[in-house]
Amino acid sequence: MPIANNQQEEIEALRSLIEETPDPVGLYVGREMRIQLANKAIKQTWGKWDVVGKTFREVLPELDEQGFYKLLDQVYTTGELYEAKQQEVVLTIDGVPKLFYFDFAYTPLKKADGTVWAVLNTAKDLTELVLARQRLSEAEARTRFVLDSVGIGSWDLDVVNRLVWWDDRCRELFGLTNTDIIPYEEVFKFIHHADRFMVDAAVNDALNPAKGGNYNVKFRTSGVENDKVKWLHCQGKAYFDAEGKPYRFSGIAQDITEAVASEEKIRSAEQLTQLAIEAAGAGTFFIDMLNNEMIYSPSLGRVLGGLEQENISREQFVNFLHPDDTDKRAKAYEEGFKTGKLSYEARFIWKDGSIHWVKTLGSFIFDPDGNPVVLMGVSMDITTEIEQREEQERLLLLIENTNDFISLSSPEGFVTYVNKAGLELLGFENIDEAKRPNMDYIMPDELPKLQEQINPSLLSEGQWSGHINFRHFVSKEPIPGYGTTFLLKDRYSDRLLGRATIFRDLRSEMASQKALAESEQLFRGITTASPAALWMSDDNAQIIYVNKIWIDWTGVPLEGHLGEGWLNYVMAEDVEKASAKFLSDFNGRKFHESHFRIKNPNGTERWVVCTGNPQYNSDGRFTGYIGACVDITDQKQLQQQKDEFIGIASHELKTPVTSIKAYSQVLEAMFRRNGDEQKANMVLKMNTQIDRLTNLISDLLDVTKIQSGRLQFNHSYFNFDEMITELIEDLQRTTQRHKIKAEIHPVGEVYADRDRISQVIVNLITNAIKYSPDSEDIIVKAELNNKEVEVCVQDFGIGIDEDKQPYVFEQFYRVSGDKQHTFPGLGLGLYISSEIIKREGGRIWVNSVYGKGSTFCFSLSQNRI
Ligand code: ADP
């Protein structure tokens, strides 16, 4: 049913809504601005109550001073709307001037001929917006009040027994307070005698099936029991059975005294109500629950997004509800059927697709069987409030859950709020305990700081930060920490609202700092006590620390070694090698190991071996190296002595062994000549052992020569293929088990030391024989590749572990393991071979799989000149 059909009632409803709307509405008539209407909100804002009938200037002299009367006059005379945003207004409330902020409009109201007859003042109080939460709850309370004060009573007529049931409100309206069921005829006692006949006729009409069953009358009460006469508006409906007999007649009653009294004044109020409702931003609706018909104000259409022009049904209205919120609405109705009150917040999707939060509050009217017959209510757009509430809730949640102490206090320093962490920190059981002067929060010896520093700084700067000792509420123990306190000001008026304080407990930080200092001291102690020199670099290969030992060794203070300074104290001959090795290990983030000599200005020299490991922090970021250097001067000296001894010993051994060899050869020849084959063979065996001894001695001599740099080379051209074929034939004779297969691709002439190269090949083939006791094949390959001679000796023997392979070319290195003693040797052959190949400018390497066999190879340039 569209609103226009029931204009008068709608106007009544809207009037009472204006009265209760949370936003100020005032109507000033004539050029003298006589106040004809001032709703509760505007009176509250003004702080003045007895205002209707007086002029604007009389009631609000302070606004006249601020130029508002002039503005009203301008609107009145020009007929032009005046609107202001966030206007500052000072109102004198109870004799005290107070600052407010308003969005407001002065709207001229015109007669049919276009002349202005009044100015409508609508406003939005922004002062309260700042305290959104408070405003929200106030608005809610007011709206609830709107509904309650709508004050509708309901009644039911038992057509057969002619008895009337009426609810408390209804009885109150009629002026009767006790019985809730009375005979129909008795009702007339409470109706004004002049209206009795009219009411009875209307009831009879309603009960006449031919007339549609509607009942709608306005009448006066008789004013019993000293009650004054009221105007009531009764609406109802009769229901008929199949035979056309009425079985039920029920409806509502509403007090319209005030509306009727001011009926004349409202004549031009339609315009007024439209504007006022707009200012209030709320819409009203009335639903007949029996036939599901809905009447709603145009402003409800606006709340739902541009539907004011349309005449939508209740079903259509529900269709605008956000699908996720339909359950919410259904639950609210379920609850409302029980309690009589409807209340829910739900999203509506406007025609333009935007989503709006709408709060709906309503009251149900029930028939005697408890079925809802009528629902009246208000809907308003609360999107902004919801957003503010959410924002505020988020902030509150943040504050509540932060680990730091946060408090709010009055400008004078009386604490009104402390967050959860704060209560816990200070040992308060609840917020009430915490409500006390801020002096109680700090240690007594901090009071002078409060007076001499904090308060003055708050006054001059608006804030203070610094170290301060709080006090535990229960134990009275100090809590050292860092605090910040600042003044809170109203964002519009700069008015002082209070103080906020944030405090961070620094105990654990201080404890860990102490622990850090202690551990640093411990670390220093250890490094100083360490017999090794310790060093540390940053992630840029710059030295950032060396310990006392290194400083003592070099005789140069720490500063001298920082960055790359340490290289200045490395012996000149070793600088390049030490620096290159460090950088290459560093750049590869590899374990670093390097041997070099360092010097001390007093002339002493020291051999050191330095090692280091890359370091990573907890995030896995590389931070530099930490390492140690050990003094190996003594070992180096011992090694030198040992080398010298081996050199002398092997040299001294060589001469007698050579003569023994000569004699034994003579002896063998003599036995053979005499036909004594048995003895000759024994001497031959002796000879073989003497050869082994000679070989060992010559290996040892080679090593000494290599170390002293005296290994001689005699270069000449020779046929490489011939040489290698001869060697293979010779070595094949020394073994019965193995088959040495030659895969020689002709190499031709080579310029090198024939004997030394033979020595290498012999060594590789001998090893292949020695370390493959259980297999037969040994493959010797030779070929020319880009003028490089490459020789490989492959066996299928015991093989070498991958991690041992890099060391086999080192002096005295023998792969240890259970088989070590099965294979005789000194661990010199590969060392000598690799030194020879290096000296010849070539490369030597190994490929091996443990348990499968090894391939040792070397390559040489064919023509070294
Ligand atoms: P050794 O006199 O011990 O043979 P080498 O310098 O010739 O000394 O070899 C060093 C070590 O390398 C040997 O002790 C052995 O463990 C390992 N090795 C050398 N050649 C082979 C090979 N063909 N197969 C397995 N291990 C080998």
Coordinates of N, CA, C and O and ligand atoms in Angstrom, one line a residue, residues 763 767-768 770-771 795 798-800 808 813-815 824-831 854 856, ligand 1:
N763 N 106.2 -46.6 -12.7 CA 105.5 -46.4 -11.4 C 104.0 -46.7 -11.5 O 103.4 -47.4 -10.7
N767 N 102.2 -49.9 -9.8 CA 101.0 -49.7 -8.8 C 99.8 -50.5 -9.3 O 99.1 -51.1 -8.5
A768 N 99.5 -50.4 -10.6 CA 98.3 -51.1 -11.2 C 98.4 -52.6 -10.9 O 97.5 -53.2 -10.5
K770 N 100.3 -54.0 -8.5 CA 100.3 -54.2 -7.0 C 98.9 -54.1 -6.5 O 98.5 -54.9 -5.6
Y771 N 98.1 -53.1 -6.9 CA 96.8 -52.9 -6.3 C 95.6 -53.6 -7.0 O 94.5 -53.2 -6.8
D795 N 93.5 -50.1 -14.2 CA 93.4 -51.5 -13.6 C 92.0 -51.7 -13.1 O 91.2 -50.8 -13.0
I798 N 91.6 -52.7 -6.4 CA 90.9 -52.3 -5.2 C 90.3 -50.9 -5.3 O 89.4 -50.6 -4.6
G799 N 90.8 -50.0 -6.2 CA 90.3 -48.7 -6.3 C 90.6 -47.8 -5.1 O 91.2 -48.3 -4.1
I800 N 90.2 -46.5 -5.2 CA 90.5 -45.6 -4.1 C 89.2 -44.8 -3.8 O 88.5 -44.3 -4.7
V808 N 96.6 -38.8 -2.9 CA 97.5 -39.9 -3.2 C 98.8 -39.4 -3.8 O 99.8 -40.1 -3.8
Y813 N 102.1 -40.4 1.4 CA 100.7 -40.7 1.6 C 100.4 -42.1 1.2 O 100.7 -42.5 0.1
R814 N 99.7 -42.9 2.1 CA 99.3 -44.2 1.7 C 97.8 -44.3 2.2 O 97.5 -43.9 3.3
V815 N 97.0 -44.8 1.3 CA 95.6 -45.0 1.7 C 95.5 -46.0 2.8 O 96.0 -47.1 2.7
P824 N 103.1 -53.6 0.1 CA 104.3 -52.8 0.6 C 104.5 -51.5 -0.1 O 104.1 -51.4 -1.3
G825 N 105.2 -50.6 0.5 CA 105.5 -49.3 -0.2 C 105.7 -48.2 0.8 O 105.4 -48.4 2.0
L826 N 106.3 -47.1 0.3 CA 106.6 -46.0 1.2 C 105.7 -44.8 1.0 O 105.8 -43.8 1.7
G827 N 104.9 -44.9 -0.1 CA 104.0 -43.8 -0.4 C 104.8 -42.6 -1.0 O 104.5 -41.5 -0.8
L828 N 105.8 -43.0 -1.9 CA 106.6 -42.0 -2.5 C 106.4 -42.0 -4.0 O 106.6 -40.9 -4.7
G829 N 106.1 -43.1 -4.6 CA 106.0 -43.3 -6.1 C 105.2 -42.2 -6.7 O 105.6 -41.5 -7.7
L830 N 104.0 -42.0 -6.3 CA 103.1 -41.1 -7.0 C 103.5 -39.6 -6.7 O 103.4 -38.8 -7.6
Y831 N 104.1 -39.4 -5.5 CA 104.6 -38.1 -5.2 C 105.7 -37.7 -6.2 O 105.7 -36.7 -6.8
S854 N 91.1 -48.4 -10.8 CA 91.6 -47.0 -10.9 C 92.2 -46.8 -12.3 O 92.7 -47.7 -12.9
F856 N 95.0 -44.1 -13.7 CA 95.9 -43.0 -13.5 C 96.4 -42.5 -14.9 O 96.7 -43.3 -15.7
Ligands
ADP1 P1 103.0 -46.8 -2.5 O1 104.5 -47.0 -2.4 O2 102.3 -46.9 -1.2 O3 102.4 -47.5 -3.6 P2 102.4 -44.5 -4.1 O4 102.8 -43.0 -4.0 O5 102.7 -45.1 -5.4 O6 102.9 -45.2 -2.8 O7 100.9 -44.5 -3.9 C1 100.3 -43.9 -2.9 C2 99.1 -44.6 -2.4 O8 98.1 -44.5 -3.4 C3 99.2 -46.1 -2.3 O9 99.7 -46.4 -0.9 C4 97.9 -46.7 -2.5 O10 97.1 -46.7 -1.4 C5 97.3 -45.7 -3.5 N1 97.4 -46.2 -4.9 C6 98.3 -45.9 -5.8 N2 98.0 -46.5 -7.0 C7 96.9 -47.2 -6.8 C8 96.1 -48.1 -7.7 N3 96.4 -48.4 -9.0 N4 95.0 -48.7 -7.1 C9 94.7 -48.4 -5.8 N5 95.4 -47.6 -5.0 C10 96.5 -47.0 -5.5

